[in-house]
PDB file of C-alpha atoms in Angstrom:
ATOM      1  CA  UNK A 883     -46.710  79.213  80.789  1.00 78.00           C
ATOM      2  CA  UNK A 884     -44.162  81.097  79.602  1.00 81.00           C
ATOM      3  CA  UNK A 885     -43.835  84.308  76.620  1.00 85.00           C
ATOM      4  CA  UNK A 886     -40.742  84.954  74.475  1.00 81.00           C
ATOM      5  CA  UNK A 887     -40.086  88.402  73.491  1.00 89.00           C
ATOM      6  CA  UNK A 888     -39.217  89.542  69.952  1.00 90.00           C
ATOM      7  CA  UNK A 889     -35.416  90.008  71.500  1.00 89.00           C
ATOM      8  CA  UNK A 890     -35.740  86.098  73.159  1.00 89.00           C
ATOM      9  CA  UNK A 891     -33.720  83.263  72.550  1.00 92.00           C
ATOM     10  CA  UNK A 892     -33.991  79.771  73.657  1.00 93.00           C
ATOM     11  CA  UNK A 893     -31.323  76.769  72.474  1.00 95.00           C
ATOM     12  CA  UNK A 894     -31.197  73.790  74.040  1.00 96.00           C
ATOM     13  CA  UNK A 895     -33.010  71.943  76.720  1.00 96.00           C
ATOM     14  CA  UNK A 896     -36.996  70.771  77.594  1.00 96.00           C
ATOM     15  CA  UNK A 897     -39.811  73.117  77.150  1.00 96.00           C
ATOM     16  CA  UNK A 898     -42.936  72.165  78.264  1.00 95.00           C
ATOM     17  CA  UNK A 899     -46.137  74.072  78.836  1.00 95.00           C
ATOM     18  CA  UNK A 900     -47.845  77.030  76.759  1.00 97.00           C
ATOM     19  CA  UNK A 901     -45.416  79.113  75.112  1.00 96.00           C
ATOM     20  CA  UNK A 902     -46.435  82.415  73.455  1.00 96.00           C
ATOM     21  CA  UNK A 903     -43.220  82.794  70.941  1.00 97.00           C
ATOM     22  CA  UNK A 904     -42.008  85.911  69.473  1.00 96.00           C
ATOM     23  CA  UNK A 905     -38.394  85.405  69.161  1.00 96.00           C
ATOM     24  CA  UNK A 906     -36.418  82.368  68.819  1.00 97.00           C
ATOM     25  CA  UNK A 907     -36.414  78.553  69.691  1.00 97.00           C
ATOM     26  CA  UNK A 908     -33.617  76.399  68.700  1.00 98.00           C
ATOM     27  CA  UNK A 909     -32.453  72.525  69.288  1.00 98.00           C
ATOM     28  CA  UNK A 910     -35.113  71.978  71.932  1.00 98.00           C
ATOM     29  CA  UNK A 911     -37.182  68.768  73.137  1.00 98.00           C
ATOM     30  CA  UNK A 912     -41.049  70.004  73.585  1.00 98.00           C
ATOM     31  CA  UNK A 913     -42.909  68.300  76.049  1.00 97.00           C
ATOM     32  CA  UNK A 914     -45.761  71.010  76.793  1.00 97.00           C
ATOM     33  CA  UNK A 915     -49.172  71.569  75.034  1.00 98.00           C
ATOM     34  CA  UNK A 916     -48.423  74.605  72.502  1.00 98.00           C
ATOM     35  CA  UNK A 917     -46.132  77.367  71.036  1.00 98.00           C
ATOM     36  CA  UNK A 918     -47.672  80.145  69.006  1.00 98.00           C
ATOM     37  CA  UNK A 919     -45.823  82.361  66.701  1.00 98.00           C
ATOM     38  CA  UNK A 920     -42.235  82.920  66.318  1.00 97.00           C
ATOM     39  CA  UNK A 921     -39.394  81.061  65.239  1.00 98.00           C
ATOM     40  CA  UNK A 922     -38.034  77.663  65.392  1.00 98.00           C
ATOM     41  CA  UNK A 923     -34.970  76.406  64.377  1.00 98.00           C
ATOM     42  CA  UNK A 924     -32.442  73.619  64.009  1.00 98.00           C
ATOM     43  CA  UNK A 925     -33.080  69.924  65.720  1.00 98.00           C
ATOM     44  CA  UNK A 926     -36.486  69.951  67.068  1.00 98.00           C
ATOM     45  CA  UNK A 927     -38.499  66.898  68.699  1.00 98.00           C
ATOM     46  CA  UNK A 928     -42.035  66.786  70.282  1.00 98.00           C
ATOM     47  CA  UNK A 929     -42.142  64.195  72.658  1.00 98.00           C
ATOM     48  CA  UNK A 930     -45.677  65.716  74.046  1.00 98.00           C
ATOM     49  CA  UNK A 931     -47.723  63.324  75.710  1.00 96.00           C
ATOM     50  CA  UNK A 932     -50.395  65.899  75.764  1.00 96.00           C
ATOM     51  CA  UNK A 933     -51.403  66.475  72.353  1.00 96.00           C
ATOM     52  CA  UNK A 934     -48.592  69.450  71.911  1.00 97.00           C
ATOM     53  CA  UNK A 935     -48.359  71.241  68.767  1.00 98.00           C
ATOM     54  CA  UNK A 936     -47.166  74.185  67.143  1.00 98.00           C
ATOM     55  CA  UNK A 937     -48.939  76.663  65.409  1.00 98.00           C
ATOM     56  CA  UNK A 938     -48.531  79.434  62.891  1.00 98.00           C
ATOM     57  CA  UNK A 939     -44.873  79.530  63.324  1.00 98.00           C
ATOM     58  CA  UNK A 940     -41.657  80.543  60.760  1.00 98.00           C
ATOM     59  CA  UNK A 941     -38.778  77.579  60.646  1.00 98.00           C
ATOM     60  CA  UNK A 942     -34.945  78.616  59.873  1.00 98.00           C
ATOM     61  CA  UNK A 943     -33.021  77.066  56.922  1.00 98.00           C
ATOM     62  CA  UNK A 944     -32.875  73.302  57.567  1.00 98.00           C
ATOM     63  CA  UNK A 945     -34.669  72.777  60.268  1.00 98.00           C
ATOM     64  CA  UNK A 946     -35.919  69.769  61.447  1.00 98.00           C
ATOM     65  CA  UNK A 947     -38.593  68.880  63.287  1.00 98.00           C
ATOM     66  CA  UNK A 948     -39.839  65.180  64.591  1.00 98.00           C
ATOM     67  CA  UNK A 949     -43.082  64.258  65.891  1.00 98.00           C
ATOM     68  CA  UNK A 950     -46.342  66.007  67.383  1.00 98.00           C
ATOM     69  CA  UNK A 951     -48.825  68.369  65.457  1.00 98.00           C
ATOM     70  CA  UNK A 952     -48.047  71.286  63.721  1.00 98.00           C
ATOM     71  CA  UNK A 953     -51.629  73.676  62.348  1.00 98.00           C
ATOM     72  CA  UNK A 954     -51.426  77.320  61.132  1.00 98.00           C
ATOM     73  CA  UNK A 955     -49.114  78.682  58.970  1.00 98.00           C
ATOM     74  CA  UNK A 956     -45.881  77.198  59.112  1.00 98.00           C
ATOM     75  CA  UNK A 957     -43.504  78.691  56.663  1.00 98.00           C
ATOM     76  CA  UNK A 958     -40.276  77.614  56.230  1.00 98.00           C
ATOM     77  CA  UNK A 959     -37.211  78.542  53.592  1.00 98.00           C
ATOM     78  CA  UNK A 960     -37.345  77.720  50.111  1.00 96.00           C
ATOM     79  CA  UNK A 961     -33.983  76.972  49.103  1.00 97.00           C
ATOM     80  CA  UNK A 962     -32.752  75.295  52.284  1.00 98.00           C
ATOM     81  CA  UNK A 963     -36.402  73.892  53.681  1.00 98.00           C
ATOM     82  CA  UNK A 964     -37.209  72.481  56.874  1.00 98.00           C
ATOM     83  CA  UNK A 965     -37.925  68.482  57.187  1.00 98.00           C
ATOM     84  CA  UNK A 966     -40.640  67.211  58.817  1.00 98.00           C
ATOM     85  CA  UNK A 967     -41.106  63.787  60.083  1.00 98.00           C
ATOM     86  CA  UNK A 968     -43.454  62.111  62.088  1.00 98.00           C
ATOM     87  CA  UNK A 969     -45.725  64.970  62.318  1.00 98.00           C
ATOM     88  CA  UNK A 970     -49.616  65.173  61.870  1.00 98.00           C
ATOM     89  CA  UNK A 971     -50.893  68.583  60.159  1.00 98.00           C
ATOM     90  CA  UNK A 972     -54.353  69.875  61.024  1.00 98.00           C
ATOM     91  CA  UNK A 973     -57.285  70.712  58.303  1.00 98.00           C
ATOM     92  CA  UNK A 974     -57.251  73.830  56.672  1.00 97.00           C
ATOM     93  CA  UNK A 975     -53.162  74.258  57.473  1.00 98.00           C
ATOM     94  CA  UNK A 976     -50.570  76.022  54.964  1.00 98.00           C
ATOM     95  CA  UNK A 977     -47.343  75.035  54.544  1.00 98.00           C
ATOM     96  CA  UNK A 978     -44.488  76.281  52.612  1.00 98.00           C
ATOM     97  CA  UNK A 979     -40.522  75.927  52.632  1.00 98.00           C
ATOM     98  CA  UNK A 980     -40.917  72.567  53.816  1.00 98.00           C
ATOM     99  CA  UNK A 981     -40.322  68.863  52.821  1.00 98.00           C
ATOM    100  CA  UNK A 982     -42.703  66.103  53.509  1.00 98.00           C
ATOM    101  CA  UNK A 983     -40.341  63.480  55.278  1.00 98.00           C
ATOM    102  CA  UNK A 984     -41.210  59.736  56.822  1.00 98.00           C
ATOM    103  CA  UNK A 985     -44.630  59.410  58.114  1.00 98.00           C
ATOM    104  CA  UNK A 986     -46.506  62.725  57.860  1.00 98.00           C
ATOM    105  CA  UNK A 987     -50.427  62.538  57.821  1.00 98.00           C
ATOM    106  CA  UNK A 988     -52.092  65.752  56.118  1.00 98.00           C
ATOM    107  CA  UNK A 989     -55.634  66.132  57.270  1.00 98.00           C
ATOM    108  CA  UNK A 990     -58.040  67.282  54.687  1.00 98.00           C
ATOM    109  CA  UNK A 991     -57.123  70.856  53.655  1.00 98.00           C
ATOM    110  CA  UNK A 992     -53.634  71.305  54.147  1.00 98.00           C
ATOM    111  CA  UNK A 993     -51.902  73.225  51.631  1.00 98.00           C
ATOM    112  CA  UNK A 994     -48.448  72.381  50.398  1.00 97.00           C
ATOM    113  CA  UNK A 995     -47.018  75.417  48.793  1.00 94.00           C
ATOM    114  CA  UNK A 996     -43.586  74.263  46.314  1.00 75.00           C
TER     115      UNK A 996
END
């Protein structure tokens, strides 16, 4: 279990566990059960065995992220949006700033903002 500051940065490497996020996570393999808030960027890929997902979090131009849940409010950047592939969205999500890549399942309720 682990919290990022508003001043914290994170590239590279495995994270795994619960991860309260207020700064920034970049070009990472997850492999824990959650990460709340903050802000993701670049190459991104949930490998979580565990159900892992990430919720109500803000994604950097062109980010891209592979696999596992994502619920909340995920808000990525308009002009240069984030990709997502291989991910399942929970009910009642909203998403914006992002494009719907290879096999994404909505669940009923998601929002897809242009």
């Amino acid at each position: 279990n682990f919290r990022f500051t508003a001043t914290g940065q994170l590239s590279g490497g495995v994270v795994t566990g619960y991860i309260k996020n207020e700064g920034i996570m970049l070009d990472f393999d997850f492999k824990g059960m959650s990460i709340l808030g903050g802000t993701l960027g670049g190459v991104i890929t949930n490998t979580s065995k565990v159900g892992g997902y990430f919720q109500d979090v803000t994604l950097l131009p062109n980010t891209k992220i592979t696999g596992g849940i994502l619920s909340g409010i995920i808000k990525g950047d308009k002009d240069k949006p984030a990709l997502l592939e291989n991910v399942r969205v929970k009910g009642r999500s909203k998403l914006s700033g992002v494009k719907l890549g290879k096999n994404v399942k909505l669940e009923k309720g998601v929002v897809v903002e242009k």
